[in-house]
Short mmCIF file of C-alpha atoms and ligand atoms in Angstrom, two decimals:
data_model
loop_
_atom_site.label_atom_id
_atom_site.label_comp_id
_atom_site.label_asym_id
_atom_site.label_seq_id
_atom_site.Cartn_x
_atom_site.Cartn_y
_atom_site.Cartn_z
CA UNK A 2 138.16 102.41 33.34
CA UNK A 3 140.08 103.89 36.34
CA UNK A 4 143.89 103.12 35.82
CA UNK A 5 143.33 101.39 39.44
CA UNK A 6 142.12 98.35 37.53
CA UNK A 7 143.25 95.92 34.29
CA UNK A 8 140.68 93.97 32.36
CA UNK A 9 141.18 90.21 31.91
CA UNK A 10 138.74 88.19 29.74
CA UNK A 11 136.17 90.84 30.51
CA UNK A 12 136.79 90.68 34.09
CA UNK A 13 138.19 94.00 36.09
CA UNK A 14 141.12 93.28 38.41
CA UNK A 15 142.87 95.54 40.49
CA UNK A 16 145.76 96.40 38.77
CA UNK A 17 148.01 96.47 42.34
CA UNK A 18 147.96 92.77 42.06
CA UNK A 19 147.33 91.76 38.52
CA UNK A 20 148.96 90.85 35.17
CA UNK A 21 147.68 89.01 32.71
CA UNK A 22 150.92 87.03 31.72
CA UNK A 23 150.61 85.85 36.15
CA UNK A 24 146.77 85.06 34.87
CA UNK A 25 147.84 83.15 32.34
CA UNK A 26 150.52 81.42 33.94
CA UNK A 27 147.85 80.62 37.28
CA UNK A 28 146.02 78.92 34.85
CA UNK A 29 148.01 76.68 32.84
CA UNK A 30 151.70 76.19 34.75
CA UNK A 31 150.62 77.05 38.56
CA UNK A 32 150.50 73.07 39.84
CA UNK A 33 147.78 72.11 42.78
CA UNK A 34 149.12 69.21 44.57
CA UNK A 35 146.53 66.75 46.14
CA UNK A 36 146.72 67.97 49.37
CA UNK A 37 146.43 71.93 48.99
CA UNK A 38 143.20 73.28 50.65
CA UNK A 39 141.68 76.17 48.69
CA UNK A 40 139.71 79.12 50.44
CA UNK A 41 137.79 80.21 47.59
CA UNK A 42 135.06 83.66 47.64
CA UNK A 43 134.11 86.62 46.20
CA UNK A 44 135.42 89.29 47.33
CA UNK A 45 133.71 90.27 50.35
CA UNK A 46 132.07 87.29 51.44
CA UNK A 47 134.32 86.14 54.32
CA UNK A 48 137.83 85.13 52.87
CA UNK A 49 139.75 86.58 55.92
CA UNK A 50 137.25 84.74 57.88
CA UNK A 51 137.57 81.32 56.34
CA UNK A 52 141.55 82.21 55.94
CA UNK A 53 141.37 82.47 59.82
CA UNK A 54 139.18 78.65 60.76
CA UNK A 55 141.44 77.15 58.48
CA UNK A 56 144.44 78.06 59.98
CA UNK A 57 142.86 77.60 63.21
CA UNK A 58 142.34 74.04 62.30
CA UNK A 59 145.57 73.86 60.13
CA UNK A 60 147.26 74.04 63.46
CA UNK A 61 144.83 72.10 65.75
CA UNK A 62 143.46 74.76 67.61
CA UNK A 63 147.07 76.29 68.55
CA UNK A 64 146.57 80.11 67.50
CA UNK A 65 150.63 80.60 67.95
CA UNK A 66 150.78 81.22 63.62
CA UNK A 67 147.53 83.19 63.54
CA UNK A 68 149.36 84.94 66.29
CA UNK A 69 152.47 85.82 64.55
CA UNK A 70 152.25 85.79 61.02
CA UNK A 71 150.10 87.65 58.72
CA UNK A 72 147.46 85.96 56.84
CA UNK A 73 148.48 86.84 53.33
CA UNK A 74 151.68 84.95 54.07
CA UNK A 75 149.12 81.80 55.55
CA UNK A 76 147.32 81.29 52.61
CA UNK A 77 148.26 83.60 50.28
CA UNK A 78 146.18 84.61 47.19
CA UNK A 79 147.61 82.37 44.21
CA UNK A 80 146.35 85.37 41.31
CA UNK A 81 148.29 88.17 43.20
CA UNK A 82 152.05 86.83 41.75
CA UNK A 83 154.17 87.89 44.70
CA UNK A 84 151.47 85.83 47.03
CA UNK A 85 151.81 82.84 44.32
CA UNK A 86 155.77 83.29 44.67
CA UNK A 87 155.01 82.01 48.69
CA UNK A 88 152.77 79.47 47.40
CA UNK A 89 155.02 77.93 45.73
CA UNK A 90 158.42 77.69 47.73
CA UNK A 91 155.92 76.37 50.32
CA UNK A 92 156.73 72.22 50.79
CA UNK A 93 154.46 71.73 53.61
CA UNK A 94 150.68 71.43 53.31
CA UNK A 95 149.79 74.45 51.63
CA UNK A 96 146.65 76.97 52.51
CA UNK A 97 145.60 78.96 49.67
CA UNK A 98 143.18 81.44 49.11
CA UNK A 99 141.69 82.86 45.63
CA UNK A 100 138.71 84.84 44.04
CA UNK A 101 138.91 83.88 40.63
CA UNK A 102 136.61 82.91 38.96
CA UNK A 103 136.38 78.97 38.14
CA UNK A 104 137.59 79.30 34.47
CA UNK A 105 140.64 81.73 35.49
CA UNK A 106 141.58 78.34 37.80
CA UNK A 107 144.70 76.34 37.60
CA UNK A 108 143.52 73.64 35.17
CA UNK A 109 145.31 71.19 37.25
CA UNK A 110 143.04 71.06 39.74
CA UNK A 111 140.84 68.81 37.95
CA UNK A 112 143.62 66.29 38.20
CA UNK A 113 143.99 66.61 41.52
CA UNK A 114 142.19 65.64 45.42
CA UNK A 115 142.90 69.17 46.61
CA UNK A 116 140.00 70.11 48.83
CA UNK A 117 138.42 73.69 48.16
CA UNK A 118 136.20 75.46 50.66
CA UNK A 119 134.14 77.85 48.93
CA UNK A 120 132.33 80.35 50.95
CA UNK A 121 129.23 82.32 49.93
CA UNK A 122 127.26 85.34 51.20
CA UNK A 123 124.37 87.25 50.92
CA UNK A 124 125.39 89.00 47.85
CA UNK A 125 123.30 92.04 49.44
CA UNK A 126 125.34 92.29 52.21
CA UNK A 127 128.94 91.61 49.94
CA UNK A 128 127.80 94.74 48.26
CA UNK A 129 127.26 96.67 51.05
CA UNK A 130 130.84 95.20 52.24
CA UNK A 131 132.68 96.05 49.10
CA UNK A 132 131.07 99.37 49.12
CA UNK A 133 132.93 100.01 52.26
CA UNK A 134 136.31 98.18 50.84
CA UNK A 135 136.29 100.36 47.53
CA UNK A 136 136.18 103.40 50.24
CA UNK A 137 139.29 102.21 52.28
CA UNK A 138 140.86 100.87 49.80
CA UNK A 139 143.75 102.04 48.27
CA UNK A 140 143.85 99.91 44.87
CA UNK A 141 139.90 100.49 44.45
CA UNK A 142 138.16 103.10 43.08
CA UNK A 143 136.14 104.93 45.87
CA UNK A 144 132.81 105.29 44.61
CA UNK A 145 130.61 108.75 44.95
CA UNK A 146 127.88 106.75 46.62
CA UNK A 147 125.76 103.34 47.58
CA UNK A 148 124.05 103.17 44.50
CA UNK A 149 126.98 103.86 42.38
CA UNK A 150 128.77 100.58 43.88
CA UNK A 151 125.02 98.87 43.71
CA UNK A 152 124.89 99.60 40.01
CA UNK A 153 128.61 98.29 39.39
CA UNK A 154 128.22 95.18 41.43
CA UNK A 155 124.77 94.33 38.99
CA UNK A 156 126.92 94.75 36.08
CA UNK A 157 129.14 92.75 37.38
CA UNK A 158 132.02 95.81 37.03
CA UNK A 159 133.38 95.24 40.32
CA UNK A 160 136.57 93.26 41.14
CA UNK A 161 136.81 89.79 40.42
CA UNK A 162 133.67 90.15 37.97
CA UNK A 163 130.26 89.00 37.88
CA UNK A 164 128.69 87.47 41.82
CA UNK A 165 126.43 85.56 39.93
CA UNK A 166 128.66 83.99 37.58
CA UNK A 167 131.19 83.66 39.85
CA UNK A 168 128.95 81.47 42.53
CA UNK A 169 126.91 79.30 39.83
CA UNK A 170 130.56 78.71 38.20
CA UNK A 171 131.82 77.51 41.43
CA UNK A 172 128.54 75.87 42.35
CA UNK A 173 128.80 73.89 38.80
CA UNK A 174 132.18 72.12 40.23
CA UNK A 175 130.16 70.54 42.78
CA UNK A 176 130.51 66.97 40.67
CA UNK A 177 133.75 67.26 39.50
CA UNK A 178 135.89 68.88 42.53
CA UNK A 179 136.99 67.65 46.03
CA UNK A 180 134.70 70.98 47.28
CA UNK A 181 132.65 72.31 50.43
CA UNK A 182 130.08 74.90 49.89
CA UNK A 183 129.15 76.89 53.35
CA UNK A 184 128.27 80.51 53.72
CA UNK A 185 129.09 83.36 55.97
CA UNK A 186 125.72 83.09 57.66
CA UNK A 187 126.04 79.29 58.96
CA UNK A 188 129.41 80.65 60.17
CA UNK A 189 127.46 83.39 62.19
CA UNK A 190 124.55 80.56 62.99
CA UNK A 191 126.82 78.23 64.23
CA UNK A 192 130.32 78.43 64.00
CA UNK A 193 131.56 75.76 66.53
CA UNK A 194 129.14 73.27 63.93
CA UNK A 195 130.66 74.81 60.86
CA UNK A 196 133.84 74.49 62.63
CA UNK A 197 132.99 70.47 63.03
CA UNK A 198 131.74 70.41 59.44
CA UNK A 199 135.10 71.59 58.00
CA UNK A 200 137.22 69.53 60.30
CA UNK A 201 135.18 66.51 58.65
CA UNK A 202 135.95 68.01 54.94
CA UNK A 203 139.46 68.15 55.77
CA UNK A 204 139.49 65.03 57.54
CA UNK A 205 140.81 66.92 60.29
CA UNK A 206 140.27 65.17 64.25
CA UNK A 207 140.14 68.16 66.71
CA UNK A 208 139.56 67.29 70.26
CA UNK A 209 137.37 69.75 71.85
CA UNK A 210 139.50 71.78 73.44
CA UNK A 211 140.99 72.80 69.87
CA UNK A 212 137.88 73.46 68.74
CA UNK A 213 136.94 75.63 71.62
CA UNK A 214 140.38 77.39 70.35
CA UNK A 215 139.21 77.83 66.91
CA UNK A 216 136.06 79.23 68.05
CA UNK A 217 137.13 81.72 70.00
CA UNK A 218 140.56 82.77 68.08
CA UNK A 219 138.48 83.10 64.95
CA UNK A 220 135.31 85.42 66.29
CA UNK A 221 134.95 88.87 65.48
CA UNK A 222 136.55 90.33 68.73
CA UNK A 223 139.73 88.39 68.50
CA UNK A 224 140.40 88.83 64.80
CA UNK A 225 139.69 92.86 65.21
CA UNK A 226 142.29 92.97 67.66
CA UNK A 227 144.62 90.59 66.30
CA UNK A 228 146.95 92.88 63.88
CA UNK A 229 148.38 89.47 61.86
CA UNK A 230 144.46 89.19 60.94
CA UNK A 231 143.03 92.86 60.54
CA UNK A 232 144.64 94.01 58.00
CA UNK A 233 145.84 97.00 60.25
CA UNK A 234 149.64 96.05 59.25
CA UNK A 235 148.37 96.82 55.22
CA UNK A 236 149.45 100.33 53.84
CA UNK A 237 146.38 100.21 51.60
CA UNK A 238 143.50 100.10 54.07
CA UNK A 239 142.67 103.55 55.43
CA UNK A 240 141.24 102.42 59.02
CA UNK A 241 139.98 106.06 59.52
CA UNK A 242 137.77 105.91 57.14
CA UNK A 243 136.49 102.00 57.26
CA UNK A 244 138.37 99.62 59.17
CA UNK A 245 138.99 96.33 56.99
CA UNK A 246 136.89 94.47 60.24
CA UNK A 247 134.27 96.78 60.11
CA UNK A 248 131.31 95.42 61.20
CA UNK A 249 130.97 91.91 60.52
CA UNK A 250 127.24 90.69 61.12
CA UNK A 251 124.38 90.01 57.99
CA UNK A 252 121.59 91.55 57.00
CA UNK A 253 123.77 95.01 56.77
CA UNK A 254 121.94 95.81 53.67
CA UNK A 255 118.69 96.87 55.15
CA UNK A 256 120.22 99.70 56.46
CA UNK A 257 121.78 100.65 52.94
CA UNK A 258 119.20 99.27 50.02
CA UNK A 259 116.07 101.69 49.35
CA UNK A 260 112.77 99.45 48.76
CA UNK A 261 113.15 99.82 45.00
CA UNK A 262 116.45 99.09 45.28
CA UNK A 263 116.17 95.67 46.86
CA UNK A 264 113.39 94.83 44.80
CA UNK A 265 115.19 95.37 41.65
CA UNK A 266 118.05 93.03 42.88
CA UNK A 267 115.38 90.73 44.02
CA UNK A 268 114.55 90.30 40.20
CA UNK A 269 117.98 90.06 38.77
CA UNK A 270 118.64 87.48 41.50
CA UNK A 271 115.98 85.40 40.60
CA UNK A 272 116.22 85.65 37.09
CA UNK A 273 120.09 84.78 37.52
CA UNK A 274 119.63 82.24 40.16
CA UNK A 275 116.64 80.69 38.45
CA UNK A 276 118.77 77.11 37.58
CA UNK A 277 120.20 76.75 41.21
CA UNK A 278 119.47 73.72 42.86
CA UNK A 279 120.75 74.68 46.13
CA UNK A 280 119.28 76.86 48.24
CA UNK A 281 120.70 79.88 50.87
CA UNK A 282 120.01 80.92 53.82
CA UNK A 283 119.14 84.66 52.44
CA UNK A 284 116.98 82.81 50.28
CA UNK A 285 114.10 82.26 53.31
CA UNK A 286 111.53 85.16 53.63
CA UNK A 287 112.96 87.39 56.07
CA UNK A 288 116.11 87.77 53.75
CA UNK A 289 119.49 88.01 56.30
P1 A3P B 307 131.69 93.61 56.74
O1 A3P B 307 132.32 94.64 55.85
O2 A3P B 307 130.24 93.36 56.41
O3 A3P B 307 131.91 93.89 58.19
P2 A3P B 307 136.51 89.32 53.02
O4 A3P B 307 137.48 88.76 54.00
O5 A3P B 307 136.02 88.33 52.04
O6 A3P B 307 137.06 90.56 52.40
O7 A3P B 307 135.22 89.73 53.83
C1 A3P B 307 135.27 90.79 54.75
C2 A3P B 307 134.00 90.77 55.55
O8 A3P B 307 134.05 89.68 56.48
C3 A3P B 307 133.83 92.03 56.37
O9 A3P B 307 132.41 92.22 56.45
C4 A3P B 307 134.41 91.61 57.71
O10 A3P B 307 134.00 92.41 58.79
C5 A3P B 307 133.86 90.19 57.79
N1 A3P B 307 134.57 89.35 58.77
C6 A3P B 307 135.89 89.09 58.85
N2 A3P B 307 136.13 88.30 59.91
C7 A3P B 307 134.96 88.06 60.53
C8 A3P B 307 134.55 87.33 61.68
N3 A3P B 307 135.43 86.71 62.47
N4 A3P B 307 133.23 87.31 62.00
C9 A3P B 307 132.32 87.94 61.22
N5 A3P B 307 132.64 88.65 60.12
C10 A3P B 307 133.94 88.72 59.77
#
């Protein structure tokens, strides 16, 4: 394994912002209190996105924070320990973002009436995304090729672990957790409606003027230019070669999965998606 990552319960992480003794502590010590809002994803499947509408609505349409302070330090990622460090010397209403998986998760948050937005995407299109990450990436390992990070992703040796373990682990929760499942592509369908949606979640009133704010501060355009939201400001993206925004539509992996490629991850997918009640938008016939 590349010394870029560490191995936790079988799960690569990349070592920049990973130990296991911060794992360990995340989930047993790390406290959720009942009004923290979780942004919870795989990698790659809008996080920065989600990070951005919550804030938006966080702040009642006023973009002044999105404006002027990076998102990290908005909802910062509670596995990464000098994110958690924020986390935790925060006493207002606390944002927080994560990818771990729902066993690595602070046990206390079945105790608790935190409300956790968990965001989805066409796992064909995350590839394609983290394909592009892994290239601009510092702390990733760039791979030689598409079918190389394909390959990984199946085996689930990619950050964070296993897609398909990771969304029907979350997707179990649905009973027992305060949570919201929405996906990337009803943001792209219909984001002033998702928009509405989450303010409902969070029990949030927006008049619609702030909603008109959220939708605009948190579209593509805006977020590419805004440097406290592009990750420009991070010494480990390489814009040059892929900027972090790169190009932030679906259906991206037709133009990188060969035909036997997509039908072989049509047949893992079913066969690992078999149990799901719930169904996606990529799971309609014209996959996108
Ligand atoms: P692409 O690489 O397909 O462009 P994450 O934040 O989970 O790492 O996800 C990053 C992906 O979300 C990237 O996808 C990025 O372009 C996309 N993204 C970020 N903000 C977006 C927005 N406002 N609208 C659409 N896509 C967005």
């Amino acid at each position: 394994m590349s010394e870029k990552y560490i191995r936790y319960q079988g799960i690569i992480f990349p070592a920049i912002s990973s130990e296991e003794s911060h794992f360990q502590y995340v989930r047993n010590e790390f406290q959720v209190r009942d009004n923290d809002i979780f942004n919870i994803t795989f990698p790659k499947s809008g996080t920065t996105w989600m990070l951005e509408i919550l804030s938006l609505i966080y702040k009642n349409g006023d973009a002044t924070w999105c404006n002027t302070v990076q998102n990290w330090e908005r909802a910062p990622w509670v596995e990464a320990k000098d994110l958690c460090a924020i986390v935790e010397k925060n006493t207002s209403q606390r944002l927080i973002s994560s990818h771990l998986p729902i066993q690595l998760f602070p046990k206390s948050i079945y105790n608790s009436n935190a409300k956790i937005v968990y965001t989805a995407r066409n796992p064909r299109d995350v590839v394609v995304s983290l394909h592009y990450m892994c290239k601009t990436a510092q702390f990733l390992e760039p791979p030689e090729n598409f079918t190389e990070t394909l390959d990984l992703f199946l085996k689930g040796e990619v950050i964070y672990g296993n897609w398909f373990d990771h969304i029907t682990g979350w997707l179990g929760m649905k009973d027992k957790l305060n949570i919201l499942y929405i996906t990337y592509e009803e943001l792209k369908k219909d984001l002033r409606g998702s928009v509405v949606k989450l303010c409902n979640f969070l029990g949030k009133e927006l008049d619609d003027a702030a909603i008109d704010s959220v939708v605009e501060n948190a579209s593509f355009k805006v977020m590419k230019n805004n440097n406290m939201s592009n990750f420009s400001q991070s010494d480990q993206i390489n814009a040059n070669i892929s900027p972090f925004m790169r190009k932030g539509v679906t259906g991206d992996w037709k133009n990188h999965f060969t035909v036997a490629q997509s039908e072989h991850f049509d047949a893992v997918y079913q066969e690992r998606m078999k149990d799901v009640k719930m169904k996606f938008p990529w799971d309609q016939t014209s996959i996108a």
